[in-house]
């Protein structure tokens, strides 16, 4: 092991996050007479294995462990409606059920969701006050699909948005960027801040995957916020070349121009080559690259302040390697753990930037004026 600097990285996790019960669904379809019961895609195993690799590598011991707390109603109501909170509370109190589109909840899920959101709030407090330089929140249920009055896409509460609103309300930070590298479109932040020029939202996602008919390049914001919402809808089969080009030609220039005071990252690992719900070809080294690039912007404009909150990623075998790479880069510490899958992924055909992918990226740059 080799420590390169004294970066203080916060690590927020709770065993209770693994107790959110998504039931016996077959990936995301409920069981029935023609659908055999199985395991829901958003289950605890990917997160448990992520934690296990952090412990086995000893990287967790070098991080600042921060205990999450449950977000209270006053904090949740900064974004969500009272009706939404009442619905979730009543549903779970009655034993659970479907909270929204493809979004099951168990008896304890609402309380765990409040703990998930509260983990992000604790990360905000720690980063903004200087207790840590940056932070990773490994929580569930995830949040980037949740909207003001509805749960969807496995998400009950909008963890990242609640973090943004906490930074504004509790710390008077207003110029905030959200980068969403989950394979699915970040509809929650886009909807929340579509008319807000003080929040830059950037979503890199597989085109028309979920939610369908969302995330088009032409959707750039409204009113004074035109240009503050950037969608990069990459075609299925995109790999390192396409994503690196998107970062270099769109994401980083947009962030440099915006000059955020704080950066949030919707950290989904479902654009990896082994994910069952996406059709992209990324490796752990790509996620390391994303983190390195965003760190540079954060160091230039935000005093290094960056908060990553866990979203998708459904390959129990591969999520841990992606997560470890991100945490190594955040903390500037190398563990020496080898990604056993990396050589195979790097050998995939069409990993380099393809002409049809470049055309899409160039179009996005032109649409947003970069």
mmCIF file of C-alpha atoms in Angstrom:
data_model
loop_
_atom_site.group_PDB
_atom_site.id
_atom_site.type_symbol
_atom_site.label_atom_id
_atom_site.label_comp_id
_atom_site.label_asym_id
_atom_site.label_seq_id
_atom_site.Cartn_x
_atom_site.Cartn_y
_atom_site.Cartn_z
ATOM 1 C CA UNK A 1 0.000 0.000 0.000
ATOM 2 C CA UNK A 2 1.182 3.497 -0.775
ATOM 3 C CA UNK A 3 -0.314 6.692 0.634
ATOM 4 C CA UNK A 4 0.045 9.629 -1.756
ATOM 5 C CA UNK A 5 -1.416 12.414 0.360
ATOM 6 C CA UNK A 6 -3.380 13.212 3.497
ATOM 7 C CA UNK A 7 -6.798 13.610 1.879
ATOM 8 C CA UNK A 8 -9.607 13.029 4.391
ATOM 9 C CA UNK A 9 -12.432 11.094 2.769
ATOM 10 C CA UNK A 10 -15.679 10.473 4.599
ATOM 11 C CA UNK A 11 -17.260 6.995 4.465
ATOM 12 C CA UNK A 12 -20.958 6.808 5.328
ATOM 13 C CA UNK A 13 -22.581 3.402 5.683
ATOM 14 C CA UNK A 14 -25.043 1.613 7.942
ATOM 15 C CA UNK A 15 -25.912 -2.069 8.218
ATOM 16 C CA UNK A 16 -29.549 -0.960 8.184
ATOM 17 C CA UNK A 17 -29.151 0.127 4.570
ATOM 18 C CA UNK A 18 -28.908 -3.571 3.731
ATOM 19 C CA UNK A 19 -32.197 -4.300 5.487
ATOM 20 C CA UNK A 20 -34.364 -2.428 2.952
ATOM 21 C CA UNK A 21 -36.475 -5.312 1.617
ATOM 22 C CA UNK A 22 -37.304 -5.306 -2.105
ATOM 23 C CA UNK A 23 -38.907 -8.742 -2.082
ATOM 24 C CA UNK A 24 -38.884 -11.716 -4.446
ATOM 25 C CA UNK A 25 -39.117 -9.869 -7.744
ATOM 26 C CA UNK A 26 -37.522 -11.238 -10.907
ATOM 27 C CA UNK A 27 -35.059 -8.379 -11.537
ATOM 28 C CA UNK A 28 -37.870 -5.814 -11.342
ATOM 29 C CA UNK A 29 -41.003 -7.742 -12.331
ATOM 30 C CA UNK A 30 -43.240 -8.927 -9.498
ATOM 31 C CA UNK A 31 -43.720 -12.691 -9.249
ATOM 32 C CA UNK A 32 -46.879 -14.295 -10.591
ATOM 33 C CA UNK A 33 -48.189 -17.298 -12.439
ATOM 34 C CA UNK A 34 -45.870 -16.610 -15.383
ATOM 35 C CA UNK A 35 -42.996 -14.954 -13.527
ATOM 36 C CA UNK A 36 -40.997 -17.145 -11.170
ATOM 37 C CA UNK A 37 -40.023 -15.443 -7.915
ATOM 38 C CA UNK A 38 -36.387 -14.409 -7.895
ATOM 39 C CA UNK A 39 -34.162 -11.632 -6.577
ATOM 40 C CA UNK A 40 -34.876 -7.957 -7.151
ATOM 41 C CA UNK A 41 -32.096 -6.174 -9.033
ATOM 42 C CA UNK A 42 -31.842 -3.569 -6.259
ATOM 43 C CA UNK A 43 -30.883 -5.935 -3.467
ATOM 44 C CA UNK A 44 -28.373 -5.726 -0.656
ATOM 45 C CA UNK A 45 -25.693 -8.023 -2.096
ATOM 46 C CA UNK A 46 -23.936 -5.497 -4.359
ATOM 47 C CA UNK A 47 -23.596 -3.076 -1.463
ATOM 48 C CA UNK A 48 -22.546 -5.786 1.001
ATOM 49 C CA UNK A 49 -19.796 -6.993 -1.336
ATOM 50 C CA UNK A 50 -18.676 -3.384 -1.878
ATOM 51 C CA UNK A 51 -18.329 -2.959 1.894
ATOM 52 C CA UNK A 52 -16.554 -6.306 2.192
ATOM 53 C CA UNK A 53 -13.924 -5.369 -0.397
ATOM 54 C CA UNK A 54 -13.388 -2.025 1.341
ATOM 55 C CA UNK A 55 -12.746 -3.896 4.579
ATOM 56 C CA UNK A 56 -10.581 -6.655 3.072
ATOM 57 C CA UNK A 57 -8.447 -4.081 1.257
ATOM 58 C CA UNK A 58 -8.125 -2.098 4.526
ATOM 59 C CA UNK A 59 -9.096 1.057 2.645
ATOM 60 C CA UNK A 60 -12.057 1.498 4.977
ATOM 61 C CA UNK A 61 -9.607 1.877 7.874
ATOM 62 C CA UNK A 62 -8.012 4.902 6.213
ATOM 63 C CA UNK A 63 -11.309 6.740 5.763
ATOM 64 C CA UNK A 64 -13.208 8.936 8.206
ATOM 65 C CA UNK A 65 -16.210 6.871 9.228
ATOM 66 C CA UNK A 66 -19.311 9.002 9.615
ATOM 67 C CA UNK A 67 -22.432 7.594 11.202
ATOM 68 C CA UNK A 68 -25.621 8.460 9.311
ATOM 69 C CA UNK A 69 -28.752 9.764 10.979
ATOM 70 C CA UNK A 70 -32.361 9.773 9.857
ATOM 71 C CA UNK A 71 -33.476 12.891 8.009
ATOM 72 C CA UNK A 72 -36.352 14.596 9.817
ATOM 73 C CA UNK A 73 -39.590 15.795 8.241
ATOM 74 C CA UNK A 74 -38.452 19.420 8.131
ATOM 75 C CA UNK A 75 -35.488 18.370 5.983
ATOM 76 C CA UNK A 76 -37.512 16.022 3.772
ATOM 77 C CA UNK A 77 -40.129 18.739 3.179
ATOM 78 C CA UNK A 78 -37.497 20.993 1.630
ATOM 79 C CA UNK A 79 -38.233 18.982 -1.500
ATOM 80 C CA UNK A 80 -40.897 16.319 -1.013
ATOM 81 C CA UNK A 81 -44.594 16.995 -0.447
ATOM 82 C CA UNK A 82 -46.380 16.069 2.793
ATOM 83 C CA UNK A 83 -48.592 13.736 0.755
ATOM 84 C CA UNK A 84 -45.587 11.768 -0.483
ATOM 85 C CA UNK A 85 -44.174 11.312 3.007
ATOM 86 C CA UNK A 86 -47.582 10.292 4.357
ATOM 87 C CA UNK A 87 -48.035 7.773 1.541
ATOM 88 C CA UNK A 88 -44.655 6.138 2.171
ATOM 89 C CA UNK A 89 -45.209 6.054 5.921
ATOM 90 C CA UNK A 90 -48.651 4.473 5.622
ATOM 91 C CA UNK A 91 -47.524 1.965 2.990
ATOM 92 C CA UNK A 92 -44.653 0.661 5.078
ATOM 93 C CA UNK A 93 -46.650 0.705 8.311
ATOM 94 C CA UNK A 94 -49.167 -1.576 6.582
ATOM 95 C CA UNK A 95 -46.431 -4.081 5.748
ATOM 96 C CA UNK A 96 -45.044 -2.627 2.523
ATOM 97 C CA UNK A 97 -45.934 -2.928 -1.142
ATOM 98 C CA UNK A 98 -45.330 -1.079 -4.380
ATOM 99 C CA UNK A 99 -44.346 2.513 -3.652
ATOM 100 C CA UNK A 100 -44.128 3.461 -7.321
ATOM 101 C CA UNK A 101 -43.076 2.305 -10.765
ATOM 102 C CA UNK A 102 -40.787 -0.751 -10.258
ATOM 103 C CA UNK A 103 -40.272 0.397 -6.659
ATOM 104 C CA UNK A 104 -41.129 -2.105 -3.902
ATOM 105 C CA UNK A 105 -40.874 -1.204 -0.232
ATOM 106 C CA UNK A 106 -40.840 -3.389 2.866
ATOM 107 C CA UNK A 107 -42.119 -2.717 6.392
ATOM 108 C CA UNK A 108 -38.929 -0.869 7.414
ATOM 109 C CA UNK A 109 -38.170 0.780 4.061
ATOM 110 C CA UNK A 110 -39.456 4.275 4.840
ATOM 111 C CA UNK A 111 -37.390 4.527 8.020
ATOM 112 C CA UNK A 112 -34.345 3.177 6.186
ATOM 113 C CA UNK A 113 -34.958 5.630 3.339
ATOM 114 C CA UNK A 114 -34.881 8.485 5.847
ATOM 115 C CA UNK A 115 -31.567 7.096 7.117
ATOM 116 C CA UNK A 116 -30.327 6.903 3.518
ATOM 117 C CA UNK A 117 -31.210 10.558 2.908
ATOM 118 C CA UNK A 118 -29.770 11.506 6.281
ATOM 119 C CA UNK A 119 -26.469 9.901 5.347
ATOM 120 C CA UNK A 120 -26.154 12.434 2.521
ATOM 121 C CA UNK A 121 -27.032 15.287 4.879
ATOM 122 C CA UNK A 122 -24.324 14.154 7.300
ATOM 123 C CA UNK A 123 -21.875 14.035 4.394
ATOM 124 C CA UNK A 124 -22.793 17.608 3.462
ATOM 125 C CA UNK A 125 -22.187 18.807 7.018
ATOM 126 C CA UNK A 126 -18.841 17.001 7.230
ATOM 127 C CA UNK A 127 -17.579 18.261 3.881
ATOM 128 C CA UNK A 128 -18.766 21.846 4.184
ATOM 129 C CA UNK A 129 -17.445 22.297 7.729
ATOM 130 C CA UNK A 130 -14.068 20.827 6.761
ATOM 131 C CA UNK A 131 -14.232 17.689 8.879
ATOM 132 C CA UNK A 132 -13.469 15.814 5.650
ATOM 133 C CA UNK A 133 -12.414 16.930 2.179
ATOM 134 C CA UNK A 134 -14.849 14.727 0.252
ATOM 135 C CA UNK A 135 -17.198 11.855 1.028
ATOM 136 C CA UNK A 136 -18.848 8.710 -0.293
ATOM 137 C CA UNK A 137 -22.308 7.697 0.934
ATOM 138 C CA UNK A 138 -22.946 3.992 0.369
ATOM 139 C CA UNK A 139 -26.660 3.980 1.112
ATOM 140 C CA UNK A 140 -29.869 2.402 -0.103
ATOM 141 C CA UNK A 141 -32.561 2.773 -1.199
ATOM 142 C CA UNK A 142 -31.121 4.988 -3.943
ATOM 143 C CA UNK A 143 -32.612 8.357 -4.862
ATOM 144 C CA UNK A 144 -31.922 9.892 -8.275
ATOM 145 C CA UNK A 145 -35.243 8.826 -9.841
ATOM 146 C CA UNK A 146 -37.470 9.990 -6.965
ATOM 147 C CA UNK A 147 -39.450 13.133 -7.703
ATOM 148 C CA UNK A 148 -41.241 15.576 -5.452
ATOM 149 C CA UNK A 149 -44.439 13.568 -5.069
ATOM 150 C CA UNK A 150 -43.575 10.079 -6.260
ATOM 151 C CA UNK A 151 -41.224 7.156 -5.886
ATOM 152 C CA UNK A 152 -39.934 5.448 -9.016
ATOM 153 C CA UNK A 153 -37.019 3.473 -10.389
ATOM 154 C CA UNK A 154 -36.205 1.791 -7.027
ATOM 155 C CA UNK A 155 -35.978 5.235 -5.358
ATOM 156 C CA UNK A 156 -38.193 6.333 -2.453
ATOM 157 C CA UNK A 157 -36.642 9.661 -1.432
ATOM 158 C CA UNK A 158 -34.463 12.015 -3.465
ATOM 159 C CA UNK A 159 -31.241 11.631 -1.465
ATOM 160 C CA UNK A 160 -29.032 13.850 -3.615
ATOM 161 C CA UNK A 161 -31.604 16.615 -4.050
ATOM 162 C CA UNK A 162 -32.183 16.660 -0.308
ATOM 163 C CA UNK A 163 -28.410 17.027 0.071
ATOM 164 C CA UNK A 164 -28.407 20.010 -2.282
ATOM 165 C CA UNK A 165 -31.273 21.633 -0.394
ATOM 166 C CA UNK A 166 -29.489 21.010 2.906
ATOM 167 C CA UNK A 167 -26.331 22.663 1.592
ATOM 168 C CA UNK A 168 -28.420 25.679 0.618
ATOM 169 C CA UNK A 169 -30.546 25.914 3.758
ATOM 170 C CA UNK A 170 -27.990 24.989 6.408
ATOM 171 C CA UNK A 171 -24.757 26.250 4.872
ATOM 172 C CA UNK A 172 -25.760 29.028 2.453
ATOM 173 C CA UNK A 173 -24.099 27.320 -0.511
ATOM 174 C CA UNK A 174 -26.015 28.060 -3.676
ATOM 175 C CA UNK A 175 -23.838 27.350 -6.713
ATOM 176 C CA UNK A 176 -23.981 23.574 -6.917
ATOM 177 C CA UNK A 177 -23.296 21.042 -9.671
ATOM 178 C CA UNK A 178 -24.778 17.547 -9.929
ATOM 179 C CA UNK A 179 -23.044 14.998 -12.165
ATOM 180 C CA UNK A 180 -24.993 11.780 -12.713
ATOM 181 C CA UNK A 181 -22.988 8.931 -14.270
ATOM 182 C CA UNK A 182 -25.595 6.259 -13.536
ATOM 183 C CA UNK A 183 -26.577 4.400 -16.727
ATOM 184 C CA UNK A 184 -30.162 5.609 -16.288
ATOM 185 C CA UNK A 185 -31.226 9.208 -16.801
ATOM 186 C CA UNK A 186 -31.106 11.451 -13.733
ATOM 187 C CA UNK A 187 -34.715 12.566 -14.016
ATOM 188 C CA UNK A 188 -34.978 13.587 -10.358
ATOM 189 C CA UNK A 189 -32.349 16.355 -10.387
ATOM 190 C CA UNK A 190 -33.373 17.447 -13.885
ATOM 191 C CA UNK A 191 -37.004 17.887 -12.849
ATOM 192 C CA UNK A 192 -36.123 19.579 -9.565
ATOM 193 C CA UNK A 193 -33.733 22.157 -11.037
ATOM 194 C CA UNK A 194 -34.868 22.571 -14.637
ATOM 195 C CA UNK A 195 -35.614 26.264 -14.060
ATOM 196 C CA UNK A 196 -32.882 26.955 -11.502
ATOM 197 C CA UNK A 197 -29.749 28.625 -12.909
ATOM 198 C CA UNK A 198 -27.811 28.088 -9.674
ATOM 199 C CA UNK A 199 -27.757 24.283 -10.020
ATOM 200 C CA UNK A 200 -25.992 22.698 -12.981
ATOM 201 C CA UNK A 201 -27.323 19.208 -13.707
ATOM 202 C CA UNK A 202 -25.402 16.850 -16.001
ATOM 203 C CA UNK A 203 -26.589 13.333 -16.824
ATOM 204 C CA UNK A 204 -24.596 10.807 -18.838
ATOM 205 C CA UNK A 205 -26.858 7.858 -19.573
ATOM 206 C CA UNK A 206 -27.788 5.133 -22.020
ATOM 207 C CA UNK A 207 -30.206 6.668 -24.477
ATOM 208 C CA UNK A 208 -33.895 5.994 -23.774
ATOM 209 C CA UNK A 209 -33.249 3.293 -21.169
ATOM 210 C CA UNK A 210 -35.080 4.544 -18.066
ATOM 211 C CA UNK A 211 -37.165 6.546 -17.709
ATOM 212 C CA UNK A 212 -38.062 6.215 -21.369
ATOM 213 C CA UNK A 213 -38.567 9.419 -23.333
ATOM 214 C CA UNK A 214 -36.485 11.405 -20.850
ATOM 215 C CA UNK A 215 -32.950 12.738 -21.100
ATOM 216 C CA UNK A 216 -32.814 14.124 -24.632
ATOM 217 C CA UNK A 217 -29.971 16.454 -25.565
ATOM 218 C CA UNK A 218 -32.443 19.198 -26.484
ATOM 219 C CA UNK A 219 -33.732 19.394 -22.888
ATOM 220 C CA UNK A 220 -31.407 22.119 -21.624
ATOM 221 C CA UNK A 221 -33.419 23.947 -18.961
ATOM 222 C CA UNK A 222 -36.041 26.681 -18.882
ATOM 223 C CA UNK A 223 -36.140 30.435 -18.371
ATOM 224 C CA UNK A 224 -32.955 31.807 -16.823
ATOM 225 C CA UNK A 225 -31.670 28.235 -16.478
ATOM 226 C CA UNK A 226 -31.393 27.444 -20.186
ATOM 227 C CA UNK A 227 -28.041 25.707 -20.556
ATOM 228 C CA UNK A 228 -27.907 24.599 -16.912
ATOM 229 C CA UNK A 229 -29.326 21.145 -17.686
ATOM 230 C CA UNK A 230 -27.118 18.930 -19.840
ATOM 231 C CA UNK A 231 -28.094 15.499 -21.085
ATOM 232 C CA UNK A 232 -25.582 13.222 -22.802
ATOM 233 C CA UNK A 233 -27.667 10.305 -24.148
ATOM 234 C CA UNK A 234 -25.060 7.788 -25.282
ATOM 235 C CA UNK A 235 -26.027 4.823 -27.465
ATOM 236 C CA UNK A 236 -25.977 1.292 -26.094
ATOM 237 C CA UNK A 237 -22.541 -0.268 -26.459
ATOM 238 C CA UNK A 238 -20.621 2.859 -25.486
ATOM 239 C CA UNK A 239 -17.329 2.230 -23.723
ATOM 240 C CA UNK A 240 -14.278 4.059 -22.461
ATOM 241 C CA UNK A 241 -13.745 6.085 -25.616
ATOM 242 C CA UNK A 242 -17.253 7.534 -25.701
ATOM 243 C CA UNK A 243 -17.409 8.308 -21.989
ATOM 244 C CA UNK A 244 -13.937 9.862 -21.878
ATOM 245 C CA UNK A 245 -14.801 12.032 -24.871
ATOM 246 C CA UNK A 246 -18.044 13.107 -23.214
ATOM 247 C CA UNK A 247 -16.134 14.123 -20.086
ATOM 248 C CA UNK A 248 -13.410 15.941 -21.985
ATOM 249 C CA UNK A 249 -15.651 17.757 -24.472
ATOM 250 C CA UNK A 250 -18.784 18.437 -22.405
ATOM 251 C CA UNK A 251 -18.729 17.585 -18.701
ATOM 252 C CA UNK A 252 -15.460 19.193 -17.637
ATOM 253 C CA UNK A 253 -15.789 22.341 -19.813
ATOM 254 C CA UNK A 254 -19.333 22.869 -18.498
ATOM 255 C CA UNK A 255 -18.184 22.515 -14.904
ATOM 256 C CA UNK A 256 -15.212 24.820 -15.462
ATOM 257 C CA UNK A 257 -17.504 27.477 -16.897
ATOM 258 C CA UNK A 258 -20.067 27.061 -14.105
ATOM 259 C CA UNK A 259 -17.478 27.156 -11.282
ATOM 260 C CA UNK A 260 -19.437 25.240 -8.624
ATOM 261 C CA UNK A 261 -18.979 25.755 -4.901
ATOM 262 C CA UNK A 262 -19.911 22.121 -4.236
ATOM 263 C CA UNK A 263 -20.211 19.036 -6.451
ATOM 264 C CA UNK A 264 -22.615 16.139 -5.966
ATOM 265 C CA UNK A 265 -22.203 12.897 -7.901
ATOM 266 C CA UNK A 266 -24.990 10.381 -8.475
ATOM 267 C CA UNK A 267 -22.649 7.391 -8.378
ATOM 268 C CA UNK A 268 -24.239 4.481 -10.188
ATOM 269 C CA UNK A 269 -22.059 1.626 -11.435
ATOM 270 C CA UNK A 270 -24.631 0.200 -13.834
ATOM 271 C CA UNK A 271 -22.801 1.420 -16.941
ATOM 272 C CA UNK A 272 -20.192 -1.244 -16.217
ATOM 273 C CA UNK A 273 -19.639 -4.049 -18.682
ATOM 274 C CA UNK A 274 -21.134 -6.697 -16.380
ATOM 275 C CA UNK A 275 -24.323 -4.944 -15.306
ATOM 276 C CA UNK A 276 -27.625 -6.743 -16.023
ATOM 277 C CA UNK A 277 -29.685 -3.548 -16.417
ATOM 278 C CA UNK A 278 -27.422 -1.566 -18.752
ATOM 279 C CA UNK A 279 -25.676 -2.201 -22.048
ATOM 280 C CA UNK A 280 -22.506 -0.169 -21.671
ATOM 281 C CA UNK A 281 -18.887 -1.327 -21.389
ATOM 282 C CA UNK A 282 -17.179 0.604 -18.595
ATOM 283 C CA UNK A 283 -14.527 -0.764 -16.256
ATOM 284 C CA UNK A 284 -13.397 0.195 -12.774
ATOM 285 C CA UNK A 285 -10.617 2.282 -14.338
ATOM 286 C CA UNK A 286 -13.203 4.400 -16.150
ATOM 287 C CA UNK A 287 -14.870 5.239 -12.852
ATOM 288 C CA UNK A 288 -11.438 6.058 -11.441
ATOM 289 C CA UNK A 289 -10.929 8.416 -14.399
ATOM 290 C CA UNK A 290 -14.299 10.134 -13.834
ATOM 291 C CA UNK A 291 -13.440 10.677 -10.175
ATOM 292 C CA UNK A 292 -9.997 12.047 -11.041
ATOM 293 C CA UNK A 293 -11.470 14.528 -13.504
ATOM 294 C CA UNK A 294 -14.155 15.732 -11.109
ATOM 295 C CA UNK A 295 -11.650 15.966 -8.272
ATOM 296 C CA UNK A 296 -9.591 18.372 -10.363
ATOM 297 C CA UNK A 297 -12.602 20.643 -10.869
ATOM 298 C CA UNK A 298 -13.551 20.414 -7.201
ATOM 299 C CA UNK A 299 -10.013 21.356 -6.173
ATOM 300 C CA UNK A 300 -9.998 24.318 -8.557
ATOM 301 C CA UNK A 301 -13.385 25.809 -7.722
ATOM 302 C CA UNK A 302 -14.931 24.148 -4.661
ATOM 303 C CA UNK A 303 -12.058 23.749 -2.197
ATOM 304 C CA UNK A 304 -12.109 20.047 -3.017
ATOM 305 C CA UNK A 305 -15.670 19.659 -1.766
ATOM 306 C CA UNK A 306 -17.373 16.735 -3.474
ATOM 307 C CA UNK A 307 -20.001 14.273 -2.248
ATOM 308 C CA UNK A 308 -20.764 11.010 -4.017
ATOM 309 C CA UNK A 309 -23.977 9.188 -3.136
ATOM 310 C CA UNK A 310 -24.533 5.631 -4.293
ATOM 311 C CA UNK A 311 -27.226 4.972 -6.888
ATOM 312 C CA UNK A 312 -27.479 1.977 -9.256
ATOM 313 C CA UNK A 313 -25.147 -0.885 -10.016
ATOM 314 C CA UNK A 314 -26.494 -4.426 -10.064
ATOM 315 C CA UNK A 315 -23.550 -6.725 -10.736
ATOM 316 C CA UNK A 316 -22.637 -8.233 -7.380
ATOM 317 C CA UNK A 317 -19.385 -9.462 -8.907
ATOM 318 C CA UNK A 318 -18.233 -6.153 -10.344
ATOM 319 C CA UNK A 319 -19.701 -3.254 -8.357
ATOM 320 C CA UNK A 320 -17.101 -3.715 -5.567
ATOM 321 C CA UNK A 321 -14.177 -3.141 -7.951
ATOM 322 C CA UNK A 322 -15.782 -0.009 -9.384
ATOM 323 C CA UNK A 323 -16.482 1.315 -5.915
ATOM 324 C CA UNK A 324 -12.984 0.565 -4.675
ATOM 325 C CA UNK A 325 -11.454 2.430 -7.636
ATOM 326 C CA UNK A 326 -13.576 5.497 -6.879
ATOM 327 C CA UNK A 327 -12.687 5.453 -3.186
ATOM 328 C CA UNK A 328 -8.997 4.986 -3.966
ATOM 329 C CA UNK A 329 -9.097 8.051 -6.179
ATOM 330 C CA UNK A 330 -11.127 10.099 -3.698
ATOM 331 C CA UNK A 331 -8.768 9.297 -0.833
ATOM 332 C CA UNK A 332 -5.538 9.315 -2.877
ATOM 333 C CA UNK A 333 -4.624 5.907 -1.505
ATOM 334 C CA UNK A 334 -3.735 2.796 -3.507
ATOM 335 C CA UNK A 335 -4.567 -0.600 -2.013
ATOM 336 C CA UNK A 336 -2.962 -2.873 -4.595
ATOM 337 C CA UNK A 337 -6.170 -4.873 -5.051
ATOM 338 C CA UNK A 338 -6.319 -6.203 -8.604
ATOM 339 C CA UNK A 339 -9.471 -5.928 -10.718
ATOM 340 C CA UNK A 340 -9.629 -9.464 -12.058
ATOM 341 C CA UNK A 341 -12.137 -8.422 -14.745
ATOM 342 C CA UNK A 342 -10.220 -5.461 -16.147
ATOM 343 C CA UNK A 343 -8.206 -7.217 -18.851
ATOM 344 C CA UNK A 344 -11.321 -8.824 -20.276
ATOM 345 C CA UNK A 345 -13.288 -5.553 -20.413
ATOM 346 C CA UNK A 346 -10.393 -3.655 -21.977
ATOM 347 C CA UNK A 347 -10.295 -6.268 -24.725
ATOM 348 C CA UNK A 348 -13.892 -5.725 -25.815
ATOM 349 C CA UNK A 349 -14.355 -4.584 -29.382
ATOM 350 C CA UNK A 350 -15.373 -0.964 -30.021
ATOM 351 C CA UNK A 351 -14.026 0.347 -26.715
ATOM 352 C CA UNK A 352 -12.573 3.295 -28.620
ATOM 353 C CA UNK A 353 -14.708 6.281 -29.582
ATOM 354 C CA UNK A 354 -16.941 5.347 -32.526
ATOM 355 C CA UNK A 355 -18.111 7.837 -35.186
ATOM 356 C CA UNK A 356 -21.802 7.609 -34.252
ATOM 357 C CA UNK A 357 -20.928 8.185 -30.598
ATOM 358 C CA UNK A 358 -18.730 11.155 -31.439
ATOM 359 C CA UNK A 359 -21.544 12.701 -33.482
ATOM 360 C CA UNK A 360 -23.859 12.568 -30.461
ATOM 361 C CA UNK A 361 -21.267 14.096 -28.142
ATOM 362 C CA UNK A 362 -20.493 16.857 -30.627
ATOM 363 C CA UNK A 363 -24.202 17.575 -30.951
ATOM 364 C CA UNK A 364 -24.582 17.911 -27.180
ATOM 365 C CA UNK A 365 -21.617 20.296 -27.066
ATOM 366 C CA UNK A 366 -23.181 22.384 -29.818
ATOM 367 C CA UNK A 367 -26.629 22.414 -28.179
ATOM 368 C CA UNK A 368 -25.277 23.697 -24.866
ATOM 369 C CA UNK A 369 -22.766 26.039 -26.482
ATOM 370 C CA UNK A 370 -19.507 24.447 -25.430
#
